[in-house]
């Protein structure tokens, strides 16, 4: 069997010009087609770096002018009224932070317990149902979730909590929580999975119950992996646009109290998406929106670098923990 | 309390939590399915919208999304697959390779709206493509690259090293090993990655907002420099920008988009599990 396979492979290769035939010198090198293909692959391999740089360059090109067009006091003020040339980004930054933190507050306990359930407690059939469903959740377009949030969740929030509008930070946070759950669950699962079996065996041998083993040994051992999961979930939540824009009401106000949770809020992403269509190219407002893009880029860049370096470091020590 | 009792209650809570995660998914799909089914008819799929989009079908949005998805595939697959081959087969562990990996992680994490801004700044304005299919497709392609690369790389790495050494022992070159062994063996995994990437491209709204999407354009595009309507943007428009839009049309549009995306999702899952089972090594 095995020899036949190797032979057919040999025949396939020997018909091609790339094979070094007996007698031809080693230094004759590869035929030019192969050289061409490999060079193309190399160039395209590096292209991803180029794309990141290009994205950053164009954001800077279109966004930096805002720094000398708008005074710093204005730019970091607490009011965003672009029609009156008031470009205070603080309420937008805080709006994004507020919704993201609220989303993580919902998603972290749900995500970690679900990951624990999948890895530790679920029977096989439940796992077979859960994992594909969570993948389906990851694939549902954000605009569909936003649409569902507008039509189903928002009225529910309004009537059950007796608030004037259902389009609140809370509604957005609920949607964002579910949108970041697939990320959090899968990374947390990897983290739990990489805890050495000996930890578990030791805890069980000491007479701990499965439950005690999970929460006092396995989850604490996986905590830095769980932290990575939370970071990646946050990155997802900060950058989410359509769903947030459709359900948070988009009022640019400072969300400073716990009560703001049930009032409209406006995020950076929603501001860009809602206003970019209406501004003149090259206007101050246009530059300001690209400026928000720069902030978003840098924020997610930092989050991803931190998460990636944590993962790289853990990989070297054997597994994400 | 007895610790075994604690464990029982604890596991029950874990189960509840898992149900709290998946039940809403089923509810979302269920409600959109039931409400949207009312709008579904041949006319809804195959005719132009009229009367301020309240009547007629969503043909231009469906065609638009298909064009954007196919266009994204054409632009992203060569770069994505080549990038994957480089990372999995050629790259050594140098700082440059780590930079590439970091770039991929970052591309995956960049918010979709920032891709939209980039597409506007580079393709629409700087390269003078205007608001066009070309600009939208290129923007979406860059966004899908990290998904394609990270999923396909796993598939390439799963091909055992012995397969490559056998080729080398037969006098084959590295490229021949890739061409005749690694790529064919990893093909299902690569296709899965491509589907997952395209699924994201088909469902995204933010990157196409300023690069290609048309608010209302009741005709099919004639050239790559035309605008198109697209399902996600159309859903956004009719649910937030047009007052008095009948619910059935909104839910119908959501359903069509959901079915498109879910069928790609199922295709990817089935393909992956089928080939995982069939694999003999």
XYZ file of C-alpha atoms in Angstrom:
602
model
C 0.000 0.000 0.000
C 2.444 2.489 1.290
C 4.990 1.710 -1.395
C 2.384 2.110 -4.134
C 1.462 5.487 -2.798
C 5.070 6.608 -2.719
C 5.599 5.274 -6.231
C 2.623 7.111 -7.689
C 3.867 10.236 -6.003
C 7.303 9.704 -7.475
C 5.809 9.378 -10.935
C 3.834 12.544 -10.475
C 6.895 14.477 -9.424
C 9.253 13.036 -11.984
C 7.085 14.331 -14.808
C 7.547 17.846 -13.559
C 10.477 20.041 -14.467
C 11.182 20.925 -10.851
C 12.794 17.609 -9.984
C 16.529 17.638 -9.671
C 17.544 14.944 -12.088
C 20.476 12.729 -11.444
C 23.584 14.340 -12.802
C 22.293 17.878 -12.764
C 24.259 19.990 -10.361
C 22.761 20.981 -7.013
C 23.484 24.602 -7.712
C 21.433 24.610 -10.910
C 18.614 25.811 -8.691
C 14.892 25.702 -9.108
C 13.108 26.329 -12.374
C 11.936 29.880 -12.750
C 8.238 29.019 -12.343
C 8.915 27.643 -8.909
C 11.115 30.579 -8.027
C 8.349 32.910 -9.179
C 5.674 31.106 -7.132
C 7.777 31.043 -3.982
C 8.686 34.703 -4.273
C 5.021 35.618 -4.706
C 4.133 33.592 -1.626
C 6.826 35.350 0.380
C 5.668 38.792 -0.698
C 2.018 37.997 0.016
C 3.049 36.503 3.356
C 4.346 39.878 4.409
C 1.301 41.706 3.049
C -0.608 41.509 6.341
C 1.975 43.780 7.957
C 1.531 46.152 5.050
C -2.237 46.217 5.526
C -1.987 47.070 9.227
C 0.442 49.886 8.400
C -1.761 51.121 5.551
C -4.821 51.200 7.803
C -2.962 53.141 10.464
C -1.465 55.488 7.883
C -4.813 56.389 6.325
C -6.425 56.883 9.723
C -3.604 59.258 10.663
C -3.696 61.001 7.292
C -7.404 61.784 7.583
C -7.673 62.074 11.350
C -4.608 63.918 12.635
C -5.594 67.322 11.185
C -8.293 67.498 13.844
C -5.556 68.100 16.411
C -4.746 71.547 14.986
C -8.227 72.335 13.731
C -9.882 71.904 17.117
C -8.470 73.158 20.407
C -7.547 70.458 22.933
C -10.015 71.881 25.449
C -12.792 71.424 22.919
C -11.579 68.005 21.779
C -11.588 66.524 25.258
C -14.647 68.399 26.421
C -17.798 66.836 27.680
C -20.086 67.829 24.808
C -20.329 66.459 21.278
C -22.331 68.834 19.074
C -20.588 68.689 15.686
C -23.075 71.052 14.025
C -21.912 73.793 16.422
C -18.238 72.827 16.037
C -18.184 71.319 19.521
C -16.203 68.107 19.343
C -15.879 66.863 22.926
C -15.014 63.169 22.558
C -15.192 62.390 26.274
C -18.877 61.359 26.354
C -18.251 59.024 23.396
C -15.155 57.439 24.944
C -16.939 57.027 28.271
C -20.031 55.739 26.458
C -17.978 53.008 24.781
C -16.226 52.169 28.054
C -19.494 52.102 29.985
C -21.312 49.789 27.600
C -18.251 47.552 27.252
C -17.757 47.177 31.005
C -21.449 46.471 31.521
C -21.315 43.885 28.735
C -18.310 42.154 30.273
C -20.008 42.200 33.688
C -22.762 40.109 32.113
C -20.621 38.005 29.792
C -17.778 37.066 32.163
C -19.800 34.999 34.683
C -21.990 33.514 31.939
C -19.020 32.725 29.704
C -16.772 31.197 32.362
C -19.535 29.052 33.878
C -20.561 27.877 30.417
C -16.961 27.036 29.561
C -16.677 25.116 32.848
C -19.943 23.342 32.080
C -18.759 22.336 28.609
C -15.400 21.065 29.821
C -16.324 19.547 33.157
C -19.988 18.812 33.658
C -21.756 18.476 30.335
C -22.705 15.046 29.010
C -21.476 14.393 25.478
C -24.807 15.051 23.822
C -25.100 18.470 25.502
C -21.607 19.362 24.339
C -22.525 18.331 20.796
C -25.441 20.786 20.900
C -23.738 23.622 22.760
C -20.601 24.015 20.688
C -22.226 24.371 17.246
C -24.890 26.678 18.680
C -22.246 28.961 20.134
C -20.536 28.968 16.749
C -23.856 29.938 15.183
C -24.083 32.832 17.637
C -20.631 33.986 16.527
C -21.852 33.976 12.949
C -25.102 35.911 13.334
C -24.543 39.330 11.716
C -24.517 42.184 14.202
C -27.186 44.018 12.234
C -29.552 41.075 12.714
C -28.913 41.069 16.459
C -29.384 44.825 16.518
C -32.650 44.436 14.652
C -33.790 41.803 17.151
C -32.684 44.062 20.011
C -34.736 46.960 18.650
C -37.877 44.940 18.109
C -37.820 42.511 21.008
C -35.349 43.394 23.768
C -35.865 47.169 23.832
C -39.674 47.016 24.303
C -39.104 44.372 26.960
C -36.637 46.614 28.804
C -39.016 49.567 28.558
C -42.056 47.794 29.946
C -40.402 45.697 32.650
C -38.154 48.459 34.010
C -40.626 51.325 33.458
C -38.084 53.556 31.732
C -39.075 56.120 29.081
C -37.218 54.327 26.295
C -35.959 50.804 25.839
C -32.975 52.044 23.801
C -30.519 52.186 26.703
C -26.940 51.362 27.607
C -28.272 48.248 29.297
C -29.940 46.975 26.113
C -26.686 47.504 24.249
C -24.712 45.777 26.993
C -26.955 42.701 26.838
C -26.467 42.410 23.079
C -22.724 43.015 23.350
C -22.470 40.427 26.099
C -23.942 37.777 23.828
C -21.793 38.903 20.924
C -18.629 38.538 22.983
C -19.683 35.237 24.569
C -18.420 32.995 21.728
C -14.949 34.546 22.034
C -14.911 34.362 25.821
C -16.204 30.792 25.946
C -13.813 29.366 23.379
C -10.716 31.042 24.853
C -11.745 30.134 28.412
C -12.293 26.543 27.266
C -8.762 26.412 25.847
C -7.475 27.796 29.129
C -9.304 25.178 31.210
C -8.182 22.490 28.805
C -4.518 23.315 29.277
C -4.527 22.875 33.058
C -2.358 19.788 33.649
C -4.270 16.652 34.492
C -2.033 16.107 37.512
C -3.585 19.158 39.235
C -6.987 17.594 38.978
C -5.785 14.153 40.027
C -4.016 15.619 43.046
C -7.093 17.534 44.184
C -9.368 14.526 43.751
C -6.880 12.273 45.551
C -6.918 14.669 48.485
C -10.633 14.003 48.797
C -11.966 17.160 47.152
C -15.231 16.841 45.298
C -15.346 17.485 41.572
C -17.003 20.837 42.317
C -14.257 21.871 44.760
C -11.612 20.745 42.306
C -13.121 22.907 39.584
C -13.386 26.135 41.538
C -10.402 25.868 43.882
C -7.875 24.245 41.576
C -8.732 24.216 37.889
C -10.284 27.660 37.410
C -7.637 29.437 39.541
C -4.925 27.636 37.569
C -6.529 28.852 34.346
C -7.053 32.428 35.502
C -4.566 34.146 33.209
C -6.169 32.388 30.245
C -9.532 33.593 31.465
C -8.069 37.100 31.638
C -7.063 36.774 27.979
C -10.602 35.643 27.191
C -12.000 38.729 28.884
C -9.587 41.001 27.028
C -10.493 39.565 23.648
C -14.168 39.810 24.550
C -13.652 43.463 25.435
C -11.915 44.090 22.147
C -14.889 42.617 20.360
C -17.341 44.692 22.413
C -15.542 48.027 21.991
C -15.404 47.650 18.226
C -18.945 46.463 17.712
C -20.897 48.974 15.679
C -24.261 48.168 14.154
C -25.985 46.410 17.041
C -24.862 49.098 19.451
C -25.938 51.904 17.180
C -29.390 50.380 16.782
C -30.192 49.774 20.448
C -28.389 52.300 22.647
C -30.401 55.390 21.716
C -27.305 57.375 20.674
C -27.590 60.327 23.041
C -24.128 61.810 23.538
C -24.236 62.359 27.278
C -21.792 61.604 30.049
C -22.648 58.210 31.595
C -21.371 58.864 35.095
C -23.760 57.092 37.452
C -25.177 53.629 37.791
C -28.532 55.092 36.739
C -27.080 55.888 33.326
C -27.307 52.190 32.644
C -30.982 52.636 31.883
C -30.587 55.771 29.809
C -29.476 56.221 26.215
C -25.754 56.410 25.603
C -23.605 56.907 22.538
C -20.463 55.000 21.670
C -17.498 55.943 19.489
C -18.320 53.340 16.857
C -21.965 54.395 16.588
C -20.932 58.034 16.211
C -18.654 57.286 13.286
C -21.201 55.020 11.593
C -24.090 57.427 12.034
C -22.352 60.673 11.090
C -19.770 59.812 8.449
C -22.414 59.549 5.740
C -23.463 63.146 6.244
C -20.189 65.042 6.512
C -18.308 66.798 3.743
C -14.977 65.170 2.925
C -12.146 67.159 4.439
C -14.312 69.105 6.877
C -13.427 69.446 10.551
C -16.204 67.029 11.449
C -14.823 64.505 8.928
C -11.365 64.756 10.491
C -12.887 64.406 13.960
C -14.615 61.157 12.981
C -11.330 59.773 11.653
C -9.796 60.937 14.935
C -12.270 58.668 16.727
C -11.147 55.928 14.339
C -7.553 56.472 15.509
C -8.642 56.100 19.145
C -10.506 52.874 18.328
C -7.541 51.520 16.374
C -5.070 52.234 19.166
C -7.375 50.837 21.863
C -7.959 47.545 20.059
C -4.282 47.424 19.061
C -3.227 47.601 22.722
C -5.820 45.034 23.807
C -4.774 42.598 21.089
C -1.041 43.030 21.713
C -1.558 42.336 25.421
C -3.726 39.302 24.723
C -1.399 37.982 22.014
C 1.731 38.386 24.104
C 0.034 36.566 26.992
C -0.884 33.744 24.624
C 2.599 33.562 23.067
C 4.215 33.472 26.493
C 1.895 30.732 27.725
C 2.408 28.688 24.559
C 6.104 28.592 25.259
C 5.398 27.274 28.744
C 3.059 24.698 27.269
C -0.540 25.627 26.836
C -2.717 28.599 27.549
C -3.247 28.931 31.251
C -24.228 22.042 53.939
C -23.144 18.638 52.746
C -20.521 19.105 50.107
C -22.072 16.594 47.769
C -25.266 18.587 47.973
C -23.241 21.715 47.137
C -21.869 19.940 44.116
C -25.326 18.949 42.933
C -26.641 22.484 43.250
C -23.489 23.848 41.647
C -23.770 21.616 38.603
C -27.440 22.542 38.276
C -26.424 26.211 38.223
C -23.801 25.516 35.566
C -26.472 23.872 33.456
C -28.735 26.873 33.916
C -25.939 29.182 32.847
C -25.327 27.184 29.680
C -29.046 27.296 28.965
C -29.000 31.067 29.505
C -26.319 31.262 26.836
C -27.943 29.114 24.167
C -31.671 29.664 24.746
C -31.574 33.287 23.483
C -29.817 32.100 20.325
C -32.689 29.729 19.603
C -35.214 32.429 20.495
C -33.608 34.951 18.107
C -33.525 32.454 15.259
C -37.030 31.192 16.078
C -38.688 34.605 16.190
C -37.028 35.799 12.992
C -37.937 32.520 11.300
C -41.608 32.700 12.297
C -42.084 36.418 11.668
C -39.988 36.490 8.529
C -41.628 33.485 6.913
C -44.739 35.608 6.322
C -42.882 37.899 3.948
C -41.217 35.158 1.967
C -42.538 34.688 -1.554
C -41.124 34.468 -5.055
C -41.840 38.130 -5.473
C -39.856 38.958 -2.321
C -36.775 37.211 -3.691
C -36.990 38.107 -7.346
C -38.415 41.578 -7.762
C -37.287 45.154 -7.318
C -38.467 47.185 -4.361
C -40.859 50.067 -5.053
C -43.076 52.501 -3.157
C -40.193 53.635 -0.959
C -39.082 49.993 -0.465
C -42.361 49.182 1.300
C -43.546 47.057 -1.606
C -41.915 44.545 -3.883
C -38.876 42.422 -3.204
C -35.273 42.721 -2.165
C -33.614 41.356 -5.308
C -31.008 44.129 -5.620
C -29.925 43.646 -1.994
C -29.590 39.871 -2.415
C -27.661 40.251 -5.670
C -25.531 42.973 -4.099
C -24.553 40.806 -1.164
C -23.782 37.865 -3.469
C -21.595 40.076 -5.661
C -19.764 41.472 -2.650
C -19.227 37.990 -1.219
C -17.938 36.500 -4.476
C -15.793 39.576 -5.082
C -14.335 39.293 -1.596
C -13.555 35.629 -2.260
C -11.751 36.493 -5.499
C -9.678 39.190 -3.794
C -9.025 37.486 -0.469
C -8.401 33.829 -1.368
C -5.113 34.238 -3.300
C -3.601 36.551 -0.697
C -4.987 34.538 2.208
C -3.855 31.153 0.942
C -0.430 32.467 -0.068
C -0.063 34.105 3.343
C -1.013 30.832 4.986
C 1.465 28.816 2.925
C 4.185 31.277 3.791
C 3.457 31.132 7.521
C 2.997 27.376 7.743
C 5.623 26.164 5.267
C 8.295 28.790 4.718
C 8.484 31.166 7.657
C 11.173 30.551 10.230
C 10.708 31.714 13.789
C 12.234 35.151 13.415
C 11.101 38.535 14.681
C 9.718 39.211 11.224
C 7.462 36.154 11.412
C 6.313 37.210 14.850
C 5.524 40.626 13.400
C 3.365 38.953 10.745
C 1.513 36.987 13.405
C 1.001 40.118 15.444
C -0.293 41.883 12.325
C -2.796 39.071 11.755
C -3.991 39.190 15.363
C -4.425 42.926 15.018
C -6.223 42.755 11.698
C -8.630 40.332 13.357
C -9.204 42.752 16.213
C -9.637 46.003 14.297
C -13.261 47.166 14.637
C -15.298 46.750 11.475
C -16.152 50.457 11.414
C -12.429 51.271 11.314
C -12.170 49.090 8.205
C -14.962 51.236 6.820
C -12.998 54.417 7.549
C -9.872 52.910 6.004
C -11.775 51.857 2.887
C -13.184 55.353 2.567
C -9.803 57.020 3.051
C -7.774 54.706 0.813
C -9.955 53.130 -1.865
C -12.848 55.576 -2.241
C -10.954 58.851 -1.946
C -7.198 58.337 -2.315
C -7.374 55.801 -5.151
C -10.422 57.545 -6.657
C -12.495 54.382 -6.892
C -15.511 56.253 -5.623
C -18.259 54.516 -3.706
C -18.088 51.306 -5.681
C -18.180 47.528 -5.609
C -14.416 47.515 -6.104
C -13.777 49.691 -3.032
C -16.187 47.647 -0.905
C -14.786 44.312 -2.018
C -11.183 45.320 -1.309
C -12.142 46.603 2.141
C -14.029 43.407 2.956
C -11.180 41.278 1.593
C -8.634 42.786 3.962
C -11.081 42.256 6.818
C -11.522 38.556 5.995
C -7.787 37.836 5.592
C -7.044 37.089 9.261
C -9.957 34.639 9.492
C -8.832 32.777 6.372
C -5.183 32.714 7.393
C -5.629 31.592 10.984
C -8.085 28.807 10.129
C -6.140 27.526 7.124
C -2.823 27.606 8.931
C -4.179 25.113 11.415
C -5.168 22.850 8.520
C -1.708 23.061 6.954
C 0.014 22.381 10.248
C -2.164 19.320 10.789
C -0.577 17.631 7.768
C 2.095 15.341 9.248
C 5.725 16.302 8.702
C 6.490 12.817 7.326
C 4.482 13.605 4.203
C 6.874 16.425 3.410
C 9.993 14.440 4.202
C 8.815 11.645 1.908
C 8.582 14.107 -0.955
C 12.021 15.412 -0.164
C 13.386 11.882 -0.093
C 11.920 11.324 -3.547
C 13.853 14.298 -4.824
C 10.932 16.660 -4.830
C 11.251 20.300 -3.971
C 9.534 22.092 -1.151
C 7.030 23.629 -3.539
C 6.193 20.207 -4.949
C 5.516 18.925 -1.454
C 3.145 21.820 -0.920
C 1.524 21.532 -4.318
C 0.979 17.759 -4.388
C 0.613 16.803 -0.742
C 0.107 19.595 1.752
C -2.465 21.642 -0.148
C -4.662 18.717 -1.257
C -4.635 17.239 2.244
C -5.366 20.590 3.886
C -7.927 21.689 1.307
C -11.050 21.004 3.405
C -9.585 23.022 6.282
C -8.669 25.854 3.933
C -12.170 25.879 2.448
C -13.628 25.965 5.956
C -11.488 28.999 6.710
C -12.570 30.686 3.490
C -16.256 30.057 4.231
C -15.876 31.428 7.767
C -14.183 34.531 6.389
C -16.787 35.079 3.690
C -19.550 34.541 6.227
C -18.192 37.503 8.118
C -17.946 39.562 4.934
C -21.517 38.734 3.919
C -22.972 39.798 7.248
C -20.954 42.932 7.976
C -22.491 46.356 7.593
C -19.982 48.824 8.963
C -17.192 48.277 6.375
C -19.573 48.773 3.460
C -21.397 51.807 4.879
C -19.134 54.369 3.220
C -17.460 52.221 0.587
C -20.183 50.602 -1.501
C -23.643 50.396 0.040
C -26.507 52.211 -1.650
C -29.527 53.375 0.312
C -31.986 52.664 -2.493
C -30.979 51.542 -5.956
C -33.656 49.524 -7.726
C -31.488 48.157 -10.530
C -28.691 45.657 -10.809
C -25.098 46.891 -11.044
C -23.508 47.172 -14.466
C -19.813 47.509 -13.618
C -17.402 47.175 -10.680
C -17.631 50.941 -10.265
C -21.337 50.894 -9.474
C -22.824 51.037 -6.019
C -24.966 48.157 -4.850
C -27.544 47.573 -2.181
C -26.558 44.898 0.323
C -28.678 42.804 2.679
C -27.127 43.905 6.011
C -27.211 47.583 5.120
C -30.697 47.225 3.675
C -31.889 45.684 6.937
C -30.350 48.589 8.849
C -31.960 51.108 6.517
C -35.468 49.681 6.572
C -35.457 49.122 10.327
C -34.113 52.528 11.369
C -34.220 55.043 8.507
C -37.562 54.484 6.831
C -40.638 55.296 8.893
C -43.732 53.175 8.438
C -41.891 50.170 7.089
C -44.085 47.051 7.326
C -42.764 44.618 9.957
C -43.077 41.676 7.617
C -40.616 43.204 5.123
C -38.141 43.938 7.918
C -38.366 40.443 9.357
C -38.293 38.935 5.877
C -35.037 40.748 5.081
C -33.553 39.688 8.422
C -34.570 36.107 7.667
C -32.951 36.058 4.228
C -29.703 37.420 5.654
C -29.819 34.993 8.574
C -30.432 31.997 6.311
C -27.600 33.015 3.990
C -25.161 33.311 6.887
C -26.368 30.238 8.777
C -26.175 28.036 5.704
C -22.539 29.089 5.225
C -21.983 28.362 8.905
C -23.510 24.889 8.629
C -21.527 24.206 5.458
C -18.289 25.037 7.261
C -19.174 22.893 10.280
C -20.288 19.899 8.212
C -17.246 20.103 5.958
C -14.925 20.214 8.933
C -16.461 17.311 10.801
C -16.822 15.217 7.617
C -13.184 15.523 6.726
C -12.056 15.127 10.300
C -13.825 11.776 10.388
C -12.598 10.726 6.956
C -9.000 11.616 7.680
C -6.886 8.511 8.032
C -3.736 9.920 9.513
